[in-house]
Short mmCIF file of C-alpha atoms in Angstrom, two decimals:
data_model
loop_
_atom_site.label_atom_id
_atom_site.label_comp_id
_atom_site.label_asym_id
_atom_site.label_seq_id
_atom_site.Cartn_x
_atom_site.Cartn_y
_atom_site.Cartn_z
CA MET A 9 -1.34 -13.00 -3.33
CA THR A 10 1.97 -11.24 -2.44
CA SER A 11 4.27 -11.30 0.55
CA PRO A 12 3.70 -8.49 3.04
CA SER A 13 7.35 -7.60 2.73
CA THR A 14 7.11 -7.14 -1.01
CA PRO A 15 8.22 -3.64 -2.03
CA SER A 16 7.24 -1.85 -5.15
CA PRO A 17 9.55 -2.60 -8.12
CA THR A 18 12.14 0.00 -8.86
CA HIS A 19 13.14 -1.00 -12.41
CA ARG A 20 11.88 -3.08 -15.27
CA LEU A 21 13.17 -4.57 -18.58
CA VAL A 22 11.91 -2.83 -21.65
CA TRP A 23 12.11 -4.44 -25.16
CA ASN A 24 12.31 -3.05 -28.66
CA SER A 25 11.40 -6.18 -30.61
CA ASP A 26 12.65 -4.60 -33.92
CA ALA A 27 16.19 -4.56 -32.56
CA LEU A 28 16.32 -7.38 -29.98
CA GLN A 29 18.28 -10.43 -31.24
CA CYS A 30 20.74 -13.05 -30.12
CA ASP A 31 22.94 -15.70 -31.67
CA HIS A 32 20.58 -18.62 -30.85
CA GLY A 33 17.16 -19.25 -29.52
CA ASP A 34 14.46 -16.77 -28.72
CA PRO A 35 16.07 -13.35 -27.80
CA THR A 36 13.48 -12.44 -25.22
CA ILE A 37 13.94 -15.60 -23.33
CA ALA A 38 17.79 -15.43 -23.60
CA ALA A 39 17.80 -11.76 -22.36
CA GLU A 40 15.60 -12.51 -19.42
CA ASN A 41 17.63 -15.57 -18.49
CA ALA A 42 20.80 -13.47 -18.56
CA VAL A 43 19.13 -11.19 -15.94
CA VAL A 44 17.99 -14.17 -13.87
CA ARG A 45 21.53 -15.57 -13.83
CA ALA A 46 22.93 -12.19 -12.71
CA THR A 47 20.34 -12.10 -9.96
CA PHE A 48 21.39 -15.48 -8.53
CA ALA A 49 24.39 -13.85 -6.82
CA TYR A 50 21.97 -11.82 -4.70
CA ALA A 51 19.33 -14.55 -4.08
CA THR A 52 18.64 -17.52 -1.96
CA THR A 53 15.27 -18.88 -3.37
CA VAL A 54 13.08 -18.84 -6.42
CA HIS A 55 9.28 -19.36 -6.39
CA LEU A 56 7.60 -20.74 -9.49
CA ALA A 57 4.20 -21.70 -10.72
CA LEU A 58 3.58 -23.38 -14.06
CA ASP A 59 0.81 -25.05 -16.14
CA GLU A 60 1.79 -28.72 -15.91
CA ARG A 61 -0.23 -29.70 -19.04
CA THR A 62 1.61 -27.19 -21.13
CA PHE A 63 4.94 -28.34 -19.86
CA GLU A 64 4.06 -32.05 -20.22
CA LYS A 65 3.25 -31.49 -23.93
CA ASN A 66 6.13 -29.03 -24.75
CA HIS A 67 8.87 -29.41 -22.17
CA PRO A 68 8.67 -32.66 -20.23
CA ALA A 69 12.25 -32.36 -18.96
CA GLY A 70 11.25 -29.00 -17.41
CA LEU A 71 8.11 -30.62 -15.74
CA ASP A 72 10.30 -33.44 -14.32
CA ALA A 73 12.61 -30.80 -12.81
CA PHE A 74 9.70 -28.88 -11.48
CA ARG A 75 8.25 -31.88 -9.71
CA ARG A 76 11.55 -32.56 -7.95
CA LEU A 77 11.10 -29.20 -6.17
CA SER A 78 9.47 -28.64 -2.76
CA PRO A 79 5.83 -27.55 -2.77
CA VAL A 80 5.08 -24.26 -1.07
CA ALA A 81 2.73 -24.29 1.93
CA ASP A 82 -0.42 -22.24 1.44
CA ASP A 83 0.58 -19.66 4.03
CA GLU A 84 3.95 -19.13 2.26
CA ARG A 85 2.71 -18.87 -1.32
CA LEU A 86 3.55 -15.63 -3.32
CA PHE A 87 1.18 -16.15 -6.19
CA ARG A 88 -2.42 -17.00 -6.79
CA HIS A 89 -1.55 -20.09 -8.72
CA ASP A 90 -2.06 -23.62 -7.36
CA GLY A 91 0.99 -25.95 -7.19
CA GLU A 92 3.58 -23.22 -6.45
CA ARG A 93 7.12 -24.68 -5.73
CA ARG A 94 10.28 -23.36 -4.33
CA VAL A 95 13.92 -23.55 -5.60
CA ARG A 96 16.62 -23.17 -3.02
CA LEU A 97 19.96 -21.80 -4.28
CA PRO A 98 22.44 -23.06 -5.04
CA GLU A 99 21.16 -26.57 -4.26
CA HIS A 100 18.54 -26.70 -6.94
CA ALA A 101 20.17 -24.43 -9.55
CA ASP A 102 20.27 -27.34 -12.11
CA GLU A 103 16.53 -27.88 -11.85
CA LEU A 104 15.88 -24.12 -12.25
CA ALA A 105 18.15 -23.96 -15.32
CA THR A 106 16.20 -26.76 -16.96
CA ILE A 107 12.78 -25.21 -16.22
CA LEU A 108 13.88 -21.77 -17.50
CA ASP A 109 15.68 -23.32 -20.45
CA PHE A 110 19.07 -21.85 -19.71
CA ALA A 111 20.86 -24.09 -22.31
CA GLY A 112 18.51 -23.64 -25.27
CA ALA A 113 17.11 -20.17 -24.63
CA GLY A 114 14.00 -21.19 -26.54
CA SER A 115 15.88 -22.70 -29.46
CA ASP A 116 13.27 -25.52 -29.65
CA GLY A 117 9.84 -24.22 -30.58
CA ASP A 118 8.02 -26.44 -28.16
CA VAL A 119 10.29 -25.50 -25.26
CA TRP A 120 9.84 -21.91 -26.14
CA ALA A 121 6.07 -22.30 -25.96
CA ALA A 122 6.40 -23.85 -22.51
CA ARG A 123 8.78 -21.14 -21.26
CA LEU A 124 6.66 -18.26 -22.49
CA PHE A 125 3.06 -19.49 -22.07
CA GLY A 126 3.28 -22.42 -19.62
CA LEU A 127 5.44 -20.75 -16.98
CA ASP A 128 2.86 -18.73 -15.16
CA GLU A 129 5.03 -16.67 -12.80
CA PHE A 130 8.29 -16.75 -10.95
CA ALA A 131 10.08 -14.53 -8.38
CA VAL A 132 13.71 -14.53 -7.32
CA LEU A 133 14.19 -13.63 -3.53
CA ASP A 134 16.93 -12.99 -1.06
CA GLY A 135 15.39 -14.27 2.13
CA GLU A 136 12.08 -12.43 2.13
CA ARG A 137 13.27 -9.59 -0.05
CA TRP A 138 12.22 -9.67 -3.68
CA ARG A 139 14.90 -9.24 -6.34
CA TYR A 140 13.24 -10.12 -9.63
CA HIS A 141 9.64 -10.87 -10.69
CA SER A 142 8.31 -12.09 -14.03
CA ILE A 143 5.03 -13.08 -15.60
CA PRO A 144 6.49 -14.43 -18.90
CA HIS A 145 3.37 -14.03 -21.04
CA GLU A 146 2.89 -10.40 -19.81
CA THR A 147 5.62 -8.35 -21.49
CA TRP A 148 5.21 -5.50 -19.02
CA CYS A 149 6.11 -7.67 -15.90
CA ARG A 150 9.88 -8.02 -15.91
CA GLU A 151 10.51 -6.21 -12.61
CA LEU A 152 13.60 -5.58 -10.51
CA TYR A 153 13.81 -4.53 -6.86
CA CYS A 154 16.84 -2.37 -6.09
CA ASP A 155 15.83 0.20 -3.47
CA ASP A 156 16.55 -1.33 -0.07
CA GLU A 157 19.82 -1.17 1.83
CA SER A 158 20.38 -4.91 1.67
CA THR A 159 20.76 -4.76 -2.12
CA PRO A 160 24.33 -4.14 -3.02
CA SER A 161 24.65 -1.27 -5.46
CA ARG A 162 26.57 -3.46 -7.90
CA TYR A 163 23.37 -5.64 -8.62
CA LEU A 164 21.85 -3.13 -11.05
CA ALA A 165 25.22 -2.76 -12.66
CA ASP A 166 25.55 -6.53 -13.02
CA VAL A 167 22.16 -6.77 -14.61
CA LYS A 168 22.95 -4.10 -17.15
CA ARG A 169 26.29 -5.73 -17.86
CA ALA A 170 24.46 -9.03 -18.52
CA LEU A 171 22.30 -7.30 -21.14
CA ASP A 172 25.28 -5.82 -23.08
CA GLU A 173 25.18 -8.56 -25.58
CA PHE A 174 21.39 -8.04 -26.40
CA PRO A 175 20.65 -4.94 -28.49
CA GLY A 176 17.08 -3.66 -28.04
CA VAL A 177 16.63 -4.41 -24.32
CA ALA A 178 17.48 -2.13 -21.40
CA VAL A 179 16.56 -1.44 -17.78
CA PHE A 180 14.60 1.62 -16.92
CA PRO A 181 13.13 3.05 -13.61
CA THR A 182 9.54 2.27 -13.05
CA ASP A 183 8.62 5.86 -12.23
CA GLU A 184 7.42 6.62 -15.74
CA PRO A 185 7.22 8.80 -17.73
CA LEU A 186 10.72 9.94 -18.65
CA CYS A 187 9.33 13.41 -19.19
CA SER A 188 5.96 15.08 -19.42
CA TRP A 189 4.54 18.50 -20.34
CA ARG A 190 1.42 20.36 -21.36
CA ALA A 191 0.85 22.64 -24.30
CA ALA A 192 -2.30 24.00 -25.98
CA GLY A 193 -4.62 21.89 -23.85
CA ILE A 194 -2.79 18.63 -24.51
CA GLY A 195 -0.82 16.59 -21.97
CA TYR A 196 2.19 14.76 -23.29
CA GLU A 197 4.06 11.83 -21.63
CA LEU A 198 7.14 10.21 -23.10
CA THR A 199 7.96 6.70 -21.86
CA PRO A 200 10.66 4.24 -23.05
CA GLU A 201 8.00 2.68 -25.33
CA VAL A 202 5.30 5.20 -26.27
CA LEU A 203 4.37 8.83 -26.70
CA ARG A 204 1.11 9.42 -24.88
CA LEU A 205 -1.23 12.33 -25.68
CA THR A 206 -4.11 13.24 -23.30
CA THR A 207 -6.95 15.65 -23.80
CA GLU A 208 -10.18 16.08 -21.87
CA ALA A 209 -11.84 13.77 -24.26
CA SER A 210 -9.39 10.94 -24.93
CA THR A 211 -5.91 9.49 -24.51
CA SER A 212 -3.83 8.15 -27.48
CA ALA A 213 -0.49 6.35 -27.42
CA PHE A 214 2.01 5.94 -30.27
CA ARG A 215 4.79 3.33 -30.18
CA LEU A 216 8.26 4.85 -30.52
CA ARG A 217 9.37 1.86 -32.71
CA SER A 218 7.05 3.44 -35.39
CA LEU A 219 8.78 6.86 -35.14
CA ASN A 220 10.88 7.75 -38.17
CA TYR A 221 12.45 11.01 -37.04
CA VAL A 222 11.98 14.16 -34.90
CA CYS A 223 13.43 17.60 -35.61
CA ALA A 224 13.70 20.17 -32.97
CA GLU A 225 12.60 23.72 -33.85
CA PRO A 226 13.48 25.87 -30.76
CA THR A 227 12.34 29.21 -32.07
CA ARG A 228 8.80 27.67 -32.49
CA LEU A 229 9.04 25.64 -29.34
CA GLU A 230 8.07 22.53 -31.32
CA LEU A 231 9.31 19.05 -32.33
CA ALA A 232 8.40 18.06 -35.92
CA SER A 233 7.88 14.36 -36.19
CA GLN A 234 7.28 11.75 -38.86
CA TRP A 235 5.93 8.23 -38.20
CA ARG A 236 6.15 5.09 -40.22
CA ARG A 237 3.06 3.18 -41.22
CA SER A 238 2.86 -0.57 -41.63
CA ASN A 239 4.15 -1.78 -45.01
CA SER A 240 2.19 -5.02 -44.75
CA SER A 241 0.70 -5.81 -48.18
CA SER A 242 -1.52 -8.82 -47.05
CA LEU A 243 -5.24 -8.11 -47.49
CA PRO A 244 -6.21 -9.21 -43.93
CA ARG A 245 -3.60 -6.90 -42.44
CA ARG A 246 -4.67 -3.98 -44.67
CA LEU A 247 -8.31 -4.45 -43.67
CA VAL A 248 -7.51 -4.64 -39.97
CA ARG A 249 -5.36 -1.57 -40.32
CA ARG A 250 -8.09 0.38 -42.14
CA LEU A 251 -10.70 -0.67 -39.51
CA VAL A 252 -8.46 0.28 -36.57
CA SER A 253 -7.58 3.54 -38.13
CA ARG A 254 -11.14 4.64 -38.04
CA PHE A 255 -11.11 4.59 -34.18
CA THR A 256 -7.61 5.73 -33.41
CA ALA A 257 -5.81 9.09 -33.80
CA ASP A 258 -3.17 9.72 -36.33
CA PRO A 259 0.36 10.15 -34.94
CA PRO A 260 1.17 13.81 -34.21
CA THR A 261 3.36 15.60 -36.65
CA ARG A 262 3.96 18.61 -34.30
CA LEU A 263 4.75 18.31 -30.56
CA ARG A 264 4.28 21.71 -28.91
CA PHE A 265 5.95 23.06 -25.70
CA GLU A 266 5.51 26.00 -23.41
CA THR A 267 9.21 26.44 -22.46
CA ARG A 268 12.61 25.74 -24.01
CA ALA A 269 13.53 23.62 -20.93
CA GLU A 270 10.60 21.22 -21.65
CA LEU A 271 11.59 20.95 -25.27
CA ASP A 272 15.26 20.24 -24.32
CA ALA A 273 14.08 17.54 -21.78
CA ALA A 274 12.03 15.84 -24.42
CA VAL A 275 14.98 15.85 -26.88
CA ASP A 276 17.32 14.39 -24.23
CA ALA A 277 14.77 11.72 -23.37
CA LEU A 278 14.49 10.71 -27.04
CA HIS A 279 18.28 10.49 -27.34
CA THR A 280 18.37 8.26 -24.24
CA VAL A 281 15.75 5.77 -25.35
CA ARG A 282 17.08 5.63 -28.93
CA GLU A 283 20.54 4.76 -27.65
CA LYS A 284 19.45 2.23 -24.93
CA LEU A 285 16.80 0.46 -27.02
CA ASP A 286 18.37 0.77 -30.49
CA TYR A 287 15.44 2.48 -32.00
CA ALA A 288 15.75 3.38 -35.68
CA PHE A 289 14.40 6.96 -35.46
CA ARG A 290 16.61 9.97 -35.88
CA VAL A 291 16.74 13.00 -33.58
CA GLU A 292 17.77 16.20 -35.40
#
């Protein structure tokens, strides 16, 4: 269930878990909480839904804070979860800070479990206009809304500034991919997280965190690429990797292009995501 005034998200948070880190607590929680705090300056209310049993077991202080909030009437609910409640800002900012674990940022393992798996969904609004939406256990859903005239242009800048202390996380527009092209019957799409290849028979996706390097060869209209494989030595992981590899394509070692402009656009996009998400791959 969503509000009829809900627009489509314009931006989202993207993580590179190999690089994301912070001085204390869980970095994904700390980074998202930094974004939520930046959003407060442009918001009046927050809607939340959570699993009370998970919070009672792992974060009782958060459950107590949640129960002090006002229940949302059925005709005003934003989510499909029972027991949705509303935070009014700034009156109930302390309760919200406790629920979202602003102080610990997941430093306690039990609280981290409640924050990530017990908090079903929350949205930050300015009146009826959505500003931020998160489903914590779904990593794809960290969404920002920045396209209407009521949103000051400095909001997105404030969010990006709040993330400066967190390497490996950045804000990207939702209109993926960053670039796309076709060559030799294969469609290519480069997003902040994956390189996707599509043929008439199948689609394969390869995570950029596994990319080792790419080397542009303009005269051949190609990008040579090398990908890292898991170095796990445990038997179960080796068996799983061997089984999965039977049903998945190998990463491409040559990316082909029809024009120099498409090649240059792909190289620029790789430079951008490497810089913003602190990927370890090289671009030559």
